[in-house]
PDB file of C-alpha atoms and ligand atoms in Angstrom:
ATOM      1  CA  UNK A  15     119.123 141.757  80.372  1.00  0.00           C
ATOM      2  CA  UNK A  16     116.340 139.173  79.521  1.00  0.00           C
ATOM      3  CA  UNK A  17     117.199 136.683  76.778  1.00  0.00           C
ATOM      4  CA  UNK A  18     113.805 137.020  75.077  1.00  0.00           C
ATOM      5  CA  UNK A  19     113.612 133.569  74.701  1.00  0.00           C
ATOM      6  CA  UNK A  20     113.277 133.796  78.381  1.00  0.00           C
ATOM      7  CA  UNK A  21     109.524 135.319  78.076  1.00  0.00           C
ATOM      8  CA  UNK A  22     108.383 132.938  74.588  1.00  0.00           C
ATOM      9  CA  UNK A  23     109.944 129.516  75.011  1.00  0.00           C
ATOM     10  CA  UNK A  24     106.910 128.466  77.925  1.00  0.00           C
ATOM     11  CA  UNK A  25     104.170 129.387  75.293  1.00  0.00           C
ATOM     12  CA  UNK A  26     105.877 127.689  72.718  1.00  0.00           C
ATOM     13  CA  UNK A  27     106.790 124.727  73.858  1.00  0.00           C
ATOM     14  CA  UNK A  28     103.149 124.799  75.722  1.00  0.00           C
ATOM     15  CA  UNK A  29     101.230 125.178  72.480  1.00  0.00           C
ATOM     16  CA  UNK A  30     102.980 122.482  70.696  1.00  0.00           C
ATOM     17  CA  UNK A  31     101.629 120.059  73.389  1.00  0.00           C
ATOM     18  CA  UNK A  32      97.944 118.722  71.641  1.00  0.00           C
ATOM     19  CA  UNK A  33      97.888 114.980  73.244  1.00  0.00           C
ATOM     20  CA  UNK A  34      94.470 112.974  72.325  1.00  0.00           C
ATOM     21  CA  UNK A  35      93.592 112.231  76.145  1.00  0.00           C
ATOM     22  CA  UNK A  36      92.534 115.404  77.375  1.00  0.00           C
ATOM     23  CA  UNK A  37      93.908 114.336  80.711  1.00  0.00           C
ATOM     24  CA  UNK A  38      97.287 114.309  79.546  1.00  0.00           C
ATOM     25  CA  UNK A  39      96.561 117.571  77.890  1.00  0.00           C
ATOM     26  CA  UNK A  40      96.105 118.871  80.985  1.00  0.00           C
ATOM     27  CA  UNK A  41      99.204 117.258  82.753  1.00  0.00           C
ATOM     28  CA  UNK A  42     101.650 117.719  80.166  1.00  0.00           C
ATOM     29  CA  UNK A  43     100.875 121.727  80.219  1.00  0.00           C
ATOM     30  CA  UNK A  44     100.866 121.886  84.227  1.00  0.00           C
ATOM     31  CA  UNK A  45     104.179 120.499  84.225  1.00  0.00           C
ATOM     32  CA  UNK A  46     105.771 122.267  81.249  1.00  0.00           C
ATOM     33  CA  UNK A  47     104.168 125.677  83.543  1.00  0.00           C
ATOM     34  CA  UNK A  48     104.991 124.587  86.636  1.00  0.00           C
ATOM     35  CA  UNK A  49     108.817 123.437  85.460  1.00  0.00           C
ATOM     36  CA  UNK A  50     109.515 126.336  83.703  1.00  0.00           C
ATOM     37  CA  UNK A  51     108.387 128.254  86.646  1.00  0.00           C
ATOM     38  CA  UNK A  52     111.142 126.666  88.628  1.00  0.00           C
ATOM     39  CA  UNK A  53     113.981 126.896  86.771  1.00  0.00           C
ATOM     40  CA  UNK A  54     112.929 130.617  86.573  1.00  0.00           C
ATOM     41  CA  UNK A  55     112.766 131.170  90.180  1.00  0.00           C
ATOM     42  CA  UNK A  56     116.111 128.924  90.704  1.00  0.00           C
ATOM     43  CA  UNK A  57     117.669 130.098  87.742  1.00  0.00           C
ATOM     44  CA  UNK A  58     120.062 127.255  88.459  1.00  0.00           C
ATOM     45  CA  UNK A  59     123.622 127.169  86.442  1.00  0.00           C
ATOM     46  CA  UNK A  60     124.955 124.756  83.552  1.00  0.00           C
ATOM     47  CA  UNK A  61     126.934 122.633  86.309  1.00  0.00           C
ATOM     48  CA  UNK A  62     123.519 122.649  88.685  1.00  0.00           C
ATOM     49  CA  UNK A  63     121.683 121.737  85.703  1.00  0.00           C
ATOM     50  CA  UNK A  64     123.961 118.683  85.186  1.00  0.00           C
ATOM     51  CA  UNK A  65     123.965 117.884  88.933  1.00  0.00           C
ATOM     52  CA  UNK A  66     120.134 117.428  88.928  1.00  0.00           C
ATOM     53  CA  UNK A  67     120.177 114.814  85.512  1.00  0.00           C
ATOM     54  CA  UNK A  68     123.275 113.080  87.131  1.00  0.00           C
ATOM     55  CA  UNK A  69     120.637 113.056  90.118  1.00  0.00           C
ATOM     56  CA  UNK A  70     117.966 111.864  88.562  1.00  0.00           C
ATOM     57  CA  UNK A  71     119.829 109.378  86.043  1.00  0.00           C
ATOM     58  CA  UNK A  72     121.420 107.441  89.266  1.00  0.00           C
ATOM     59  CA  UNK A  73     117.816 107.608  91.140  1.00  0.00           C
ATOM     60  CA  UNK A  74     116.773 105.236  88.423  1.00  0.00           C
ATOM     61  CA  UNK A  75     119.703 103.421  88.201  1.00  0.00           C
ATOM     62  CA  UNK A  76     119.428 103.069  91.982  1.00  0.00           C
ATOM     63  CA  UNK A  77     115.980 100.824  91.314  1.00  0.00           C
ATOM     64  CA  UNK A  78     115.355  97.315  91.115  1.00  0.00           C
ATOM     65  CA  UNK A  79     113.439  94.845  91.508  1.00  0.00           C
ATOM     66  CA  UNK A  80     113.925  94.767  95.273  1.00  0.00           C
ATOM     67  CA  UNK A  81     114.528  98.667  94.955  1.00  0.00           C
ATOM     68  CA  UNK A  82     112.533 102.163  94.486  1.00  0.00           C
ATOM     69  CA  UNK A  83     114.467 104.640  94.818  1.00  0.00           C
ATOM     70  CA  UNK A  84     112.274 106.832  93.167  1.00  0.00           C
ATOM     71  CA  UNK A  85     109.369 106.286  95.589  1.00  0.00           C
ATOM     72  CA  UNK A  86     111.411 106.984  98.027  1.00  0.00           C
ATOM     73  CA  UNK A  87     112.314 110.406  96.488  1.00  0.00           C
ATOM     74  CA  UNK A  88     108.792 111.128  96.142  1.00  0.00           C
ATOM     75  CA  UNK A  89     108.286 110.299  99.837  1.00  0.00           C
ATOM     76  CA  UNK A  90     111.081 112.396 101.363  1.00  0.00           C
ATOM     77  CA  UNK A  91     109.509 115.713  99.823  1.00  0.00           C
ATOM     78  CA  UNK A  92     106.416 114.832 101.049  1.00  0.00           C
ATOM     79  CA  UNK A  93     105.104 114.393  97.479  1.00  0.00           C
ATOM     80  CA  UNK A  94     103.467 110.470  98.064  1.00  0.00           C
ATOM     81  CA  UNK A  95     101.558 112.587 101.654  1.00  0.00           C
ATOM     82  CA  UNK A  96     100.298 114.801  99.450  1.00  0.00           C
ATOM     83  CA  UNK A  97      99.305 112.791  96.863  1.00  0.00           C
ATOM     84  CA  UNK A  98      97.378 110.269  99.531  1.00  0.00           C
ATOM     85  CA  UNK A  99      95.890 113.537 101.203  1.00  0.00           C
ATOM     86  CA  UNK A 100      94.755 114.417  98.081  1.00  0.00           C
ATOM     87  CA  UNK A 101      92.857 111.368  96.942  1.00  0.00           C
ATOM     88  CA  UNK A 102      91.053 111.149 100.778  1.00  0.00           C
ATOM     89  CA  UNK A 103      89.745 114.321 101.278  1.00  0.00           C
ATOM     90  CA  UNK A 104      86.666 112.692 102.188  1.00  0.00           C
ATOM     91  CA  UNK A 105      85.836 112.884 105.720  1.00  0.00           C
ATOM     92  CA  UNK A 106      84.503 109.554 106.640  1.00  0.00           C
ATOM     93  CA  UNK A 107      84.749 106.516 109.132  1.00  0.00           C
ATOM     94  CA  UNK A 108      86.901 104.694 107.362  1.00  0.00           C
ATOM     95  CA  UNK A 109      90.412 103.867 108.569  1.00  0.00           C
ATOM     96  CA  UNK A 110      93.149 106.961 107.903  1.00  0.00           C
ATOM     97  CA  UNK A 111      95.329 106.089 104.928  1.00  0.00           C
ATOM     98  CA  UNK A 112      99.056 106.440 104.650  1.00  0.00           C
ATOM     99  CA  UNK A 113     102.531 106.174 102.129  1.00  0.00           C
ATOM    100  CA  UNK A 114     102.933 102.329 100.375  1.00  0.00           C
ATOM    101  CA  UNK A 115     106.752 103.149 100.868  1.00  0.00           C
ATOM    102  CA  UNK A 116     109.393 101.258  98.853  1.00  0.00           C
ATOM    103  CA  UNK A 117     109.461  97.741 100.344  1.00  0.00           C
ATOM    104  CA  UNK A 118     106.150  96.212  99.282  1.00  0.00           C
ATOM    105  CA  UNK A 119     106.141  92.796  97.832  1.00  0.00           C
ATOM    106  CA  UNK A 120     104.004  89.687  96.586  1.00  0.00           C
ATOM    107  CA  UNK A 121     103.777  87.601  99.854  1.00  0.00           C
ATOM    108  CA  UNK A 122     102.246  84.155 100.117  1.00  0.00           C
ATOM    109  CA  UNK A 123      99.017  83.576 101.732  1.00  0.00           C
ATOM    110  CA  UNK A 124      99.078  82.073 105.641  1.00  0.00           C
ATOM    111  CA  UNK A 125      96.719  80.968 108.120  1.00  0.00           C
ATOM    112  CA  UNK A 126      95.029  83.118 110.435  1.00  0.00           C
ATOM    113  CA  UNK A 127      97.532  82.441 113.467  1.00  0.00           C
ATOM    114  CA  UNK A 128     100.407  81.866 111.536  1.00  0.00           C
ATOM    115  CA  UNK A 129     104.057  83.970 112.105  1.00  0.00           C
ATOM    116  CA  UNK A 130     105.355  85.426 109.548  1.00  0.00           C
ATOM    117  CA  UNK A 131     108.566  85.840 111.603  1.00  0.00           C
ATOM    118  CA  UNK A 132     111.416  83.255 110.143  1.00  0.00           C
ATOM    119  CA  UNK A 133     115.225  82.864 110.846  1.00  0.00           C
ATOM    120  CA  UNK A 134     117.009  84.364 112.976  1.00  0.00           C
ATOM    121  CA  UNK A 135     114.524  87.163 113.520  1.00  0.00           C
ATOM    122  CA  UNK A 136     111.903  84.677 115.392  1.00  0.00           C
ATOM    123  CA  UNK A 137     114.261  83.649 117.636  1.00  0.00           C
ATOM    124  CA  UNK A 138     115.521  87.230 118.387  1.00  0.00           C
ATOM    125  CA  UNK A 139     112.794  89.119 118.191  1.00  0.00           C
ATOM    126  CA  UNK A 140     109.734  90.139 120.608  1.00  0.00           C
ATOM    127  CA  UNK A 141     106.824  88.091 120.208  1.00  0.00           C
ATOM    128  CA  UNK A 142     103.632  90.081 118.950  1.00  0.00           C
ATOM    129  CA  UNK A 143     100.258  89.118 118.105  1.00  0.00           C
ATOM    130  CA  UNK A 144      98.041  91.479 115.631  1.00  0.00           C
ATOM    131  CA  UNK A 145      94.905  90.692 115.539  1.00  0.00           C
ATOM    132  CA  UNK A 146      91.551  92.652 114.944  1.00  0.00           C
ATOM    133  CA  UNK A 147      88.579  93.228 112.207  1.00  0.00           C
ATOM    134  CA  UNK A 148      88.342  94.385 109.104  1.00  0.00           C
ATOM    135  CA  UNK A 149      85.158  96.234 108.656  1.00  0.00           C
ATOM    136  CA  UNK A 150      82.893  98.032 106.226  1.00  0.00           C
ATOM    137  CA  UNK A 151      81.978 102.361 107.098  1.00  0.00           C
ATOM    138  CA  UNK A 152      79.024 101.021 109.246  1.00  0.00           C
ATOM    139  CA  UNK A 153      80.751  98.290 111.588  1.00  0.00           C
ATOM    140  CA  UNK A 154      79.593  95.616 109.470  1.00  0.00           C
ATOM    141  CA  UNK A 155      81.908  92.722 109.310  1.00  0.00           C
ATOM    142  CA  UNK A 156      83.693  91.897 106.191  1.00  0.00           C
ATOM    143  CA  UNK A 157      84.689  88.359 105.756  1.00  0.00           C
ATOM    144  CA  UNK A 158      87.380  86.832 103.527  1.00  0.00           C
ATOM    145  CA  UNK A 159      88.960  90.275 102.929  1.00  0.00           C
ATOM    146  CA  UNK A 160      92.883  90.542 102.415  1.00  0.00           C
ATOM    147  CA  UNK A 161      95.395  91.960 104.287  1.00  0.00           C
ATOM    148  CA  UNK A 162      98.612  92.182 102.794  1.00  0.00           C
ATOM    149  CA  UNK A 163     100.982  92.627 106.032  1.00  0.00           C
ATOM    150  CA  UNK A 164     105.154  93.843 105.717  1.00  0.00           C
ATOM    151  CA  UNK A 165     107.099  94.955 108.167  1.00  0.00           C
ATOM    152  CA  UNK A 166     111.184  95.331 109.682  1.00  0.00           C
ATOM    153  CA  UNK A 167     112.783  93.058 111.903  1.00  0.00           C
ATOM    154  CA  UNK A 168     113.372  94.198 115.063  1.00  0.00           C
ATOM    155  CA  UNK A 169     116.753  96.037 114.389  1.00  0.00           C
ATOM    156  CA  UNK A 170     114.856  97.650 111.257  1.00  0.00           C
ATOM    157  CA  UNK A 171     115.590  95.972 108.414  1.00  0.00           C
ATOM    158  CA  UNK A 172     113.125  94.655 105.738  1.00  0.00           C
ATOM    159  CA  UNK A 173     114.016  91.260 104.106  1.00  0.00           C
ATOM    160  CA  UNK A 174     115.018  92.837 100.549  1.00  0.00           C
ATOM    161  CA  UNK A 175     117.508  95.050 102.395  1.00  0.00           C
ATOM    162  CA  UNK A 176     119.474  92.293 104.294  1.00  0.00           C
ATOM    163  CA  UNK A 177     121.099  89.077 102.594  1.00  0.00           C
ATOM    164  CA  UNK A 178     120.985  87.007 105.889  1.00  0.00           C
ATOM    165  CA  UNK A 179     117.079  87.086 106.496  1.00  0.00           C
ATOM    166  CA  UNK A 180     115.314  84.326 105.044  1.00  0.00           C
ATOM    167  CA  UNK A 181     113.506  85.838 101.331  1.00  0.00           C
ATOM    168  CA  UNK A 182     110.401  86.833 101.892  1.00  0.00           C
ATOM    169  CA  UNK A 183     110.394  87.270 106.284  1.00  0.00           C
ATOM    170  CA  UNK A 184     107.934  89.410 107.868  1.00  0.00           C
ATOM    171  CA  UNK A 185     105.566  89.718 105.313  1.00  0.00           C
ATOM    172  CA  UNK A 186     102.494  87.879 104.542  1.00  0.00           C
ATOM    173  CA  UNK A 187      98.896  87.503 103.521  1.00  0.00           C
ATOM    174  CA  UNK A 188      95.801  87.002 105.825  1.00  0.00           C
ATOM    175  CA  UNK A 189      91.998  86.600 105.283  1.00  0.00           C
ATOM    176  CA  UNK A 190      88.962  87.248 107.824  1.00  0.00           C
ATOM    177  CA  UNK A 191      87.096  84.810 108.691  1.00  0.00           C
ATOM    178  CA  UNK A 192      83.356  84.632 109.021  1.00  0.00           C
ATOM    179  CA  UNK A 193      83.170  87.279 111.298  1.00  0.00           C
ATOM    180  CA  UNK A 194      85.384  89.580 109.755  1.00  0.00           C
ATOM    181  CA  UNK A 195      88.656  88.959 112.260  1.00  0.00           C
ATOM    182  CA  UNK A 196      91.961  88.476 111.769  1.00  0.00           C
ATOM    183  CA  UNK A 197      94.888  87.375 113.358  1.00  0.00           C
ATOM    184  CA  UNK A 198      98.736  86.456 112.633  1.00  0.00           C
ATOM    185  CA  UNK A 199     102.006  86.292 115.131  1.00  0.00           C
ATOM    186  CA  UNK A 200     105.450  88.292 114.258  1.00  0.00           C
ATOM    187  CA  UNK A 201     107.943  90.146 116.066  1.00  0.00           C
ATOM    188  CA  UNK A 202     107.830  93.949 117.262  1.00  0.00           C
ATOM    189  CA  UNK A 203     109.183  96.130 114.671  1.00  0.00           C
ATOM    190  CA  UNK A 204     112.233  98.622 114.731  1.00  0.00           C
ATOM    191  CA  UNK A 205     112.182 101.885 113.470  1.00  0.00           C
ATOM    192  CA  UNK A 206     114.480 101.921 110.640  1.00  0.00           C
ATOM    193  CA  UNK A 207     116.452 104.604 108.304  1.00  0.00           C
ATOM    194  CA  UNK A 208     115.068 104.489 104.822  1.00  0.00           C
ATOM    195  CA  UNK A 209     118.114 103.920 102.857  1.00  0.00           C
ATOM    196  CA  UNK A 210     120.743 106.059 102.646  1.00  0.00           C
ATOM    197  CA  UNK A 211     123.085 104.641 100.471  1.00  0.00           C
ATOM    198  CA  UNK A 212     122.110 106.014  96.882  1.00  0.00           C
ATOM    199  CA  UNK A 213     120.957 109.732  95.312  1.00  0.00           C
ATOM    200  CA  UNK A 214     118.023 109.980  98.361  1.00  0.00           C
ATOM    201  CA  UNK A 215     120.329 109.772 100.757  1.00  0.00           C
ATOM    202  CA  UNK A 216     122.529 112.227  99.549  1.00  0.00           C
ATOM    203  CA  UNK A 217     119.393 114.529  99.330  1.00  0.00           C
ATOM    204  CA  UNK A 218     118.897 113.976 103.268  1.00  0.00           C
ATOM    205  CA  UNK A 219     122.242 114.938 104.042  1.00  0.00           C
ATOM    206  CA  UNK A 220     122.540 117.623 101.731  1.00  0.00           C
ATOM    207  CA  UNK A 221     119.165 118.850 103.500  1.00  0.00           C
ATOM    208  CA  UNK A 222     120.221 118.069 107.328  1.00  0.00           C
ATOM    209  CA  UNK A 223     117.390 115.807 107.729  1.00  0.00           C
ATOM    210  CA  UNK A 224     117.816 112.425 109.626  1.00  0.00           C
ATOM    211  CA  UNK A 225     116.161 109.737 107.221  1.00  0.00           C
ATOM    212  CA  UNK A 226     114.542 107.648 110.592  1.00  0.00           C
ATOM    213  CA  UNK A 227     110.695 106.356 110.235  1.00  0.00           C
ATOM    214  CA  UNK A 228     109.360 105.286 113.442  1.00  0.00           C
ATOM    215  CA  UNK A 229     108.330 101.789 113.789  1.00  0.00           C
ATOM    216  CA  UNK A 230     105.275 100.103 112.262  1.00  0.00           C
ATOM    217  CA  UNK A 231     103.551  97.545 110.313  1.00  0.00           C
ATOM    218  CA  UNK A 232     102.221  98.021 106.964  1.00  0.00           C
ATOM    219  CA  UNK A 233      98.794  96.836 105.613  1.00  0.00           C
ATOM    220  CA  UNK A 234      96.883  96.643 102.427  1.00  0.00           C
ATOM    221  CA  UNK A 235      93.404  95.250 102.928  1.00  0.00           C
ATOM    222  CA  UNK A 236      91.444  94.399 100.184  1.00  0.00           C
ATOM    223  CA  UNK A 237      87.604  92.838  99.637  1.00  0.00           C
ATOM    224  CA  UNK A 238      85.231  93.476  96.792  1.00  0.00           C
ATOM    225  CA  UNK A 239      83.153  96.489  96.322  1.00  0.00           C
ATOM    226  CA  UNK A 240      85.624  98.531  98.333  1.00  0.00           C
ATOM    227  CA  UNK A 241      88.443 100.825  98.067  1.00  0.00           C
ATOM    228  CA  UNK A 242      91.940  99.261  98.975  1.00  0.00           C
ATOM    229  CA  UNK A 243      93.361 100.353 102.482  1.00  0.00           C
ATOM    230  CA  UNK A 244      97.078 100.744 102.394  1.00  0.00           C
ATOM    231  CA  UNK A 245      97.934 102.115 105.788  1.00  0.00           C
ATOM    232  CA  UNK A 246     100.131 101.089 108.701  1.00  0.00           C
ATOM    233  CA  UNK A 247     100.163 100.981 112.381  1.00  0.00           C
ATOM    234  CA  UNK A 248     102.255 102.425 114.123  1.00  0.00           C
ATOM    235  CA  UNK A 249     103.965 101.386 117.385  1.00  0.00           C
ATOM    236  CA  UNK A 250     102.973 104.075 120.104  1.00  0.00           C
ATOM    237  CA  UNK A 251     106.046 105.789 121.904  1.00  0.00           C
ATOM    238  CA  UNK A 252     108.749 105.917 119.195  1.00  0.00           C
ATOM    239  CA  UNK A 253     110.688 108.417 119.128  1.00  0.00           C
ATOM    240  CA  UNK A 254     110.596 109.570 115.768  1.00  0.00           C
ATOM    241  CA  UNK A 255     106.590 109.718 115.290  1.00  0.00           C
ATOM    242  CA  UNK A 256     107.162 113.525 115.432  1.00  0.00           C
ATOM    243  CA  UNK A 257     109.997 113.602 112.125  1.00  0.00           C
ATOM    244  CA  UNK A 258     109.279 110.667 110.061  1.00  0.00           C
ATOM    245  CA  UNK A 259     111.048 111.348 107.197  1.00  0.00           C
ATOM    246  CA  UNK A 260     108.298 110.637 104.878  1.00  0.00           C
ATOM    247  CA  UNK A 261     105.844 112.047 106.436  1.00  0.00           C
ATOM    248  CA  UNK A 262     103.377 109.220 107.000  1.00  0.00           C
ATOM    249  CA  UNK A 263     102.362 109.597 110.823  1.00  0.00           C
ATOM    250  CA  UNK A 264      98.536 110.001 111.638  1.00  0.00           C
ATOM    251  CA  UNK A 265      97.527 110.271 115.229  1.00  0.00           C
ATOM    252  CA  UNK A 266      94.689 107.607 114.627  1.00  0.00           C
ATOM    253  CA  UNK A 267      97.566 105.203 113.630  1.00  0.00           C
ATOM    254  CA  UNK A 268      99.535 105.055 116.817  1.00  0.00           C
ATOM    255  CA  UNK A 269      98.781 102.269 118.487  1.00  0.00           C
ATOM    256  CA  UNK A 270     100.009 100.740 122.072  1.00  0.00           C
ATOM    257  CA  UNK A 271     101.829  97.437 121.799  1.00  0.00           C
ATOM    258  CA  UNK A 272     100.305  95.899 124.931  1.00  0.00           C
ATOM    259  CA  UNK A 273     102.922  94.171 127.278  1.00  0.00           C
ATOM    260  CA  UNK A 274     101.670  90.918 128.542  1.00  0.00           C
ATOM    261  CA  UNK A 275     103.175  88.626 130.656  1.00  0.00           C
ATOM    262  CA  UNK A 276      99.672  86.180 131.918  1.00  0.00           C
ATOM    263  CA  UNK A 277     100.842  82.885 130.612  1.00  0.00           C
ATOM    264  CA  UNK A 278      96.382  82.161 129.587  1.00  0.00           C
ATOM    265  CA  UNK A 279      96.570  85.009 127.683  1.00  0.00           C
ATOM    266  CA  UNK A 280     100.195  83.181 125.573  1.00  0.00           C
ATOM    267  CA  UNK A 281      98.854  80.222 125.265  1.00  0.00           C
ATOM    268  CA  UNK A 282      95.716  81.262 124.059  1.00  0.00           C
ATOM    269  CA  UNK A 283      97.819  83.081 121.446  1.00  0.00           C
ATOM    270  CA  UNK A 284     100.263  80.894 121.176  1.00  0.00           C
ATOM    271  CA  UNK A 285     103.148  82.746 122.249  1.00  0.00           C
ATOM    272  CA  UNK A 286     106.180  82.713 125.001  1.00  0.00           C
ATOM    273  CA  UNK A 287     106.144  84.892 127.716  1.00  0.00           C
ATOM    274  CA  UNK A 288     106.623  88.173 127.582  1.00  0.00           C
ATOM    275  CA  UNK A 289     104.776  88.835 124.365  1.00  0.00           C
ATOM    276  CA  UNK A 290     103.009  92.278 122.798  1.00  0.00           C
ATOM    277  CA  UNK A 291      99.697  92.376 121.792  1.00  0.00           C
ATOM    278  CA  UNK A 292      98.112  95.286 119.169  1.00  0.00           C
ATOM    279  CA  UNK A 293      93.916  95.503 118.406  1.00  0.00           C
ATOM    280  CA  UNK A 294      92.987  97.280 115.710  1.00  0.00           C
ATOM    281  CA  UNK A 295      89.583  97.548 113.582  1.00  0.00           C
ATOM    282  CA  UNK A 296      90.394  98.548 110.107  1.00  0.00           C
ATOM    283  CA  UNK A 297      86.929 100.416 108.691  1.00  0.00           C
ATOM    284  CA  UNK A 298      86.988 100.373 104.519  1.00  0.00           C
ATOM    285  CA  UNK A 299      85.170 102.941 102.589  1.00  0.00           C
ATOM    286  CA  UNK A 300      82.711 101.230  99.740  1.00  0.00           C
ATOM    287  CA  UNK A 301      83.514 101.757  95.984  1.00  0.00           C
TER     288      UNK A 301
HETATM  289 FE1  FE2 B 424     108.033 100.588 106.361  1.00  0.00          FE
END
């Protein structure tokens, strides 16, 4: 039989919300409805109940400074796709958006040309040069924009996850020049399991999903008057651009790593021989 606290307890703790911001009004009573609505439809036990705060407790215990676990719980369900999907429902010209991820951080500025490849990655690694434009909805050039570049070594690991890379590898800062191009030098990325160590991990395996993203190189471009870009590119042919396990593949993201071997085309790049080369125009959507 119904505990008739069962039917009251969502209206009452609902109508004992009243927050000043009306936005919060609004958010606070969606997820009071929307909670309650689970449990009911779960109806989970007391030991289920404790599994899911034990969950959640170690999730943030999990993050650091160098660690998000709880970004990468929102991007496993899909939650950070929907959320970006969401806030570009706009059909336009401008480039297609995708997930931040976890492993963003403040990079130092370099030259256009520079690597951002260091250690024992440079010397292992594939030479690749990025280069391209960044550009406003119309094709117009947009000079001394930003683009905040991160990225895996080429076994997939990210600098924060892996004690012997030097701090800070594969990720830097570019600006356009003049004419709105850009250009840097790094290695060809791996695809890479998110980690799998901590609560998110357990959540794969408890769901029998693999936790592999395919590989790619993360941007967020910045200039004034515009919306931010975060996005990446991904490397065209991977084998996990159909089941990334957060969700973040767009077709107009999948790009071909050009294999070049001319030794005019290295030097102009200043590269060794065999080296990769990726194009890409990214178009930003005004303010
Ligand atoms: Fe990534």
């Amino acid at each position: 039989m119904e505990n008739p606290i069962e039917k009251s307890l969502t209206e009452l703790v609902i109508s004992r919300i009243k927050a000043e911001n009306p936005r919060s009004q609004e958010i606070l009573v969606a997820l009071v409805r929307h909670l309650h609505g689970f449990i009911r439809d779960v109806e989970p036990t007391e030991a289920e109940w404790r599994t899911a705060i034990d969950f959640l407790t170690r999730t943030g215990q999990t993050c650091d400074d160098k660690r998000q676990e709880f970004i990468l719980f929102s991007d496993v369900l899909g939650v950070s796709m929907l959320v970006d999907a969401i806030n570009h429902r706009a059909q336009s010209d401008s480039t297609a958006t995708t997930v931040t991820g976890p492993f963003h951080a403040l990079a130092r500025f370099y030259e256009s040309g520079d690597t951002i490849a260091r250690g024992k990655e440079a010397e292992r690694g594939e030479p690749t040069v990025v280069s391209g434009s960044v550009l406003d909805s119309n094709g117009q050039p947009l000079k001394n924009a930003t683009l905040d570049v991160w990225q895996s070594d080429d076994i997939g690991y990210y600098d924060v996850q892996d004690v012997n890379q030097p701090e800070m590898n594969l990720r830097g800062v570019f600006k356009t020049n003049e004419a709105g191009e850009f250009w840097f030098r790094t290695i060809k990325p791996a695809a890479y399991p998110i980690p799998t160590d901590g609560p998110v991990g357990e959540l794969l395996r408890a769901s029998g999903r693999h936790a592999m993203r395919p590989a790619h190189i993360h941007f967020w471009i910045k200039a004034p008057g515009y919306k931010d870009l975060i996005t990446h590119l991904f490397v065209a042919g991977d084998k996990y651009l159909d089941s990334d396990a957060v969700f973040g593949v767009k077709d107009s993201l999948i790009l071909d790593f050009e294999k070049k071997a001319n030794a005019a085309d290295a030097r102009k790049w200043n590269v060794s021989t065999p080296f990769y080369h990726v194009h890409f125009d990214f178009k930003l959507e005004s303010k």
